[in-house]
Amino acid sequence: MNDIGTPLAEADYIGATAHELSEKRAAAKIAAGVNQRTLFQRRGRIILHPDLLVLTGWSDNGDLTLTRADITAAETRFTHLYGRFLGGLLNAGQPLILNTTKASVDEVYLLINHRGFLETTDDRAWVSRLIGSSSEALR
């Protein structure tokens, strides 16, 4: 990675695209009740810089780097692709969903600092970082 300054925030993530989640069969969804990694096979570090969001190890080709302009929405919610049954009954298990302008990853689902036993994540804090009102946040 080139010199883009000190990160504002950094954490572990597991992730998938909406397309990848839509292709998962019932057996994978049942297995996800024990381990979410069966659905979210991408993993690495999420790193927030003032003007960039980097997902390390996104693919065999390397990191996924998104600029402010690349991210059109960031929110936590359950969807038909990843619902309460998979993410836990508490809202703390809602995935962070990023809508992007990149055709190869138009919708990204992330679980940041996922704690499997409790089915909790730090996704809500990351939404605040991404869309917060500070000049340092991605918008």
Coordinates of C-alpha atoms in Angstrom, one line a residue:
M1 CA 0.0 0.0 0.0
N2 CA 1.3 3.5 -0.8
D3 CA 1.9 6.1 1.9
I4 CA -1.6 7.3 2.7
G5 CA -1.1 8.2 6.4
T6 CA -2.1 6.9 9.7
P7 CA -5.4 4.9 9.7
L8 CA -8.3 6.5 11.6
A9 CA -9.6 3.0 12.5
E10 CA -8.7 -0.6 11.8
A11 CA -10.2 -4.0 12.6
D12 CA -10.6 -7.6 11.4
Y13 CA -13.5 -8.4 9.0
I14 CA -15.1 -11.3 7.3
G15 CA -17.1 -10.4 4.1
A16 CA -18.9 -11.4 1.0
T17 CA -20.7 -9.7 -1.9
A18 CA -24.5 -9.8 -2.2
H19 CA -24.0 -11.9 -5.3
E20 CA -21.9 -14.5 -3.3
L21 CA -24.5 -14.6 -0.5
S22 CA -27.3 -15.1 -3.0
E23 CA -25.5 -18.2 -4.4
K24 CA -25.2 -20.0 -1.1
R25 CA -27.3 -23.1 -0.8
A26 CA -29.4 -24.2 2.2
A27 CA -26.6 -26.4 3.6
A28 CA -24.2 -23.4 3.8
K29 CA -26.9 -21.4 5.6
I30 CA -27.5 -24.1 8.1
A31 CA -23.7 -24.5 8.7
A32 CA -23.6 -20.7 9.2
G33 CA -25.6 -21.2 12.3
V34 CA -22.4 -22.7 13.8
N35 CA -19.8 -20.6 11.9
Q36 CA -20.5 -17.5 9.8
R37 CA -17.2 -18.1 7.9
T38 CA -19.1 -20.6 5.7
L39 CA -21.0 -17.6 4.3
F40 CA -18.4 -14.9 4.5
Q41 CA -15.3 -16.4 2.9
R42 CA -13.4 -13.2 2.4
R43 CA -11.3 -12.1 5.3
G44 CA -8.7 -9.6 6.3
R45 CA -8.4 -6.1 7.9
I46 CA -10.7 -3.2 7.3
I47 CA -8.7 0.0 7.4
L48 CA -10.2 3.5 7.3
H49 CA -8.1 6.4 6.1
P50 CA -9.4 10.0 5.7
D51 CA -10.1 9.5 2.0
L52 CA -10.0 5.7 1.6
L53 CA -11.5 2.5 2.9
V54 CA -9.3 -0.6 2.4
L55 CA -10.3 -4.2 2.7
T56 CA -7.1 -6.2 2.8
G57 CA -7.0 -9.7 1.3
W58 CA -10.3 -9.1 -0.5
S59 CA -9.4 -11.4 -3.4
D60 CA -6.5 -13.3 -4.9
N61 CA -5.8 -10.0 -6.8
G62 CA -5.2 -8.1 -3.6
D63 CA -7.0 -5.5 -1.5
L64 CA -10.3 -3.7 -2.3
T65 CA -9.8 0.0 -2.1
L66 CA -12.8 2.3 -2.0
T67 CA -12.7 6.1 -2.2
R68 CA -15.4 8.4 -0.7
A69 CA -17.0 8.6 -4.1
D70 CA -17.1 4.8 -4.5
I71 CA -19.3 4.3 -1.4
T72 CA -22.9 5.4 -2.0
A73 CA -24.4 4.0 1.2
A74 CA -23.4 2.4 4.5
E75 CA -25.9 0.9 6.9
T76 CA -26.5 -2.1 9.2
R77 CA -29.6 -4.1 8.6
F78 CA -30.8 -7.7 8.1
T79 CA -31.9 -8.6 4.5
H80 CA -33.3 -11.6 2.7
L81 CA -29.6 -12.6 2.1
Y82 CA -28.6 -12.4 5.7
G83 CA -31.4 -12.3 8.2
R84 CA -32.0 -12.7 12.0
F85 CA -31.9 -16.5 11.7
L86 CA -28.3 -16.3 10.6
G87 CA -27.1 -13.2 12.3
G88 CA -28.6 -13.7 15.7
L89 CA -31.8 -12.5 17.3
L90 CA -30.2 -9.3 18.6
N91 CA -29.7 -6.3 16.3
A92 CA -26.0 -6.4 17.3
G93 CA -25.5 -9.1 14.6
Q94 CA -26.7 -7.0 11.7
P95 CA -24.2 -6.9 8.9
L96 CA -22.6 -3.7 7.6
I97 CA -23.7 -3.3 4.0
L98 CA -21.8 -1.0 1.7
N99 CA -23.3 0.0 -1.6
T100 CA -20.6 1.0 -4.1
T101 CA -20.2 2.3 -7.6
K102 CA -17.8 -0.5 -8.4
A103 CA -19.5 -3.0 -10.7
S104 CA -17.5 -6.0 -9.3
V105 CA -18.7 -5.3 -5.7
D106 CA -21.8 -3.3 -6.0
E107 CA -23.0 -4.4 -2.6
V108 CA -20.6 -5.7 0.1
Y109 CA -21.7 -7.4 3.4
L110 CA -19.2 -7.2 6.3
L111 CA -19.0 -8.5 9.8
I112 CA -16.4 -6.5 11.6
N113 CA -14.8 -7.9 14.8
H114 CA -17.4 -10.7 14.6
R115 CA -17.8 -12.6 17.9
G116 CA -19.4 -15.9 17.0
F117 CA -20.7 -17.1 20.4
L118 CA -22.6 -13.9 21.0
E119 CA -23.2 -13.2 17.3
T120 CA -22.1 -9.6 17.8
T121 CA -20.0 -7.2 15.7
D122 CA -18.6 -3.7 15.7
D123 CA -20.6 -2.9 12.6
R124 CA -22.7 -0.1 14.1
A125 CA -19.5 1.8 15.2
W126 CA -18.2 1.5 11.7
V127 CA -21.3 3.0 10.1
S128 CA -20.8 6.0 12.4
R129 CA -17.2 6.2 11.2
L130 CA -18.2 5.9 7.6
I131 CA -21.1 8.3 7.5
G132 CA -20.4 10.4 10.6
S133 CA -20.5 14.2 10.5
S134 CA -16.8 14.7 11.1
S135 CA -14.7 15.9 8.3
E136 CA -12.5 12.7 8.7
A137 CA -15.4 10.3 8.0
L138 CA -16.1 8.8 4.6
R139 CA -19.4 10.1 3.2

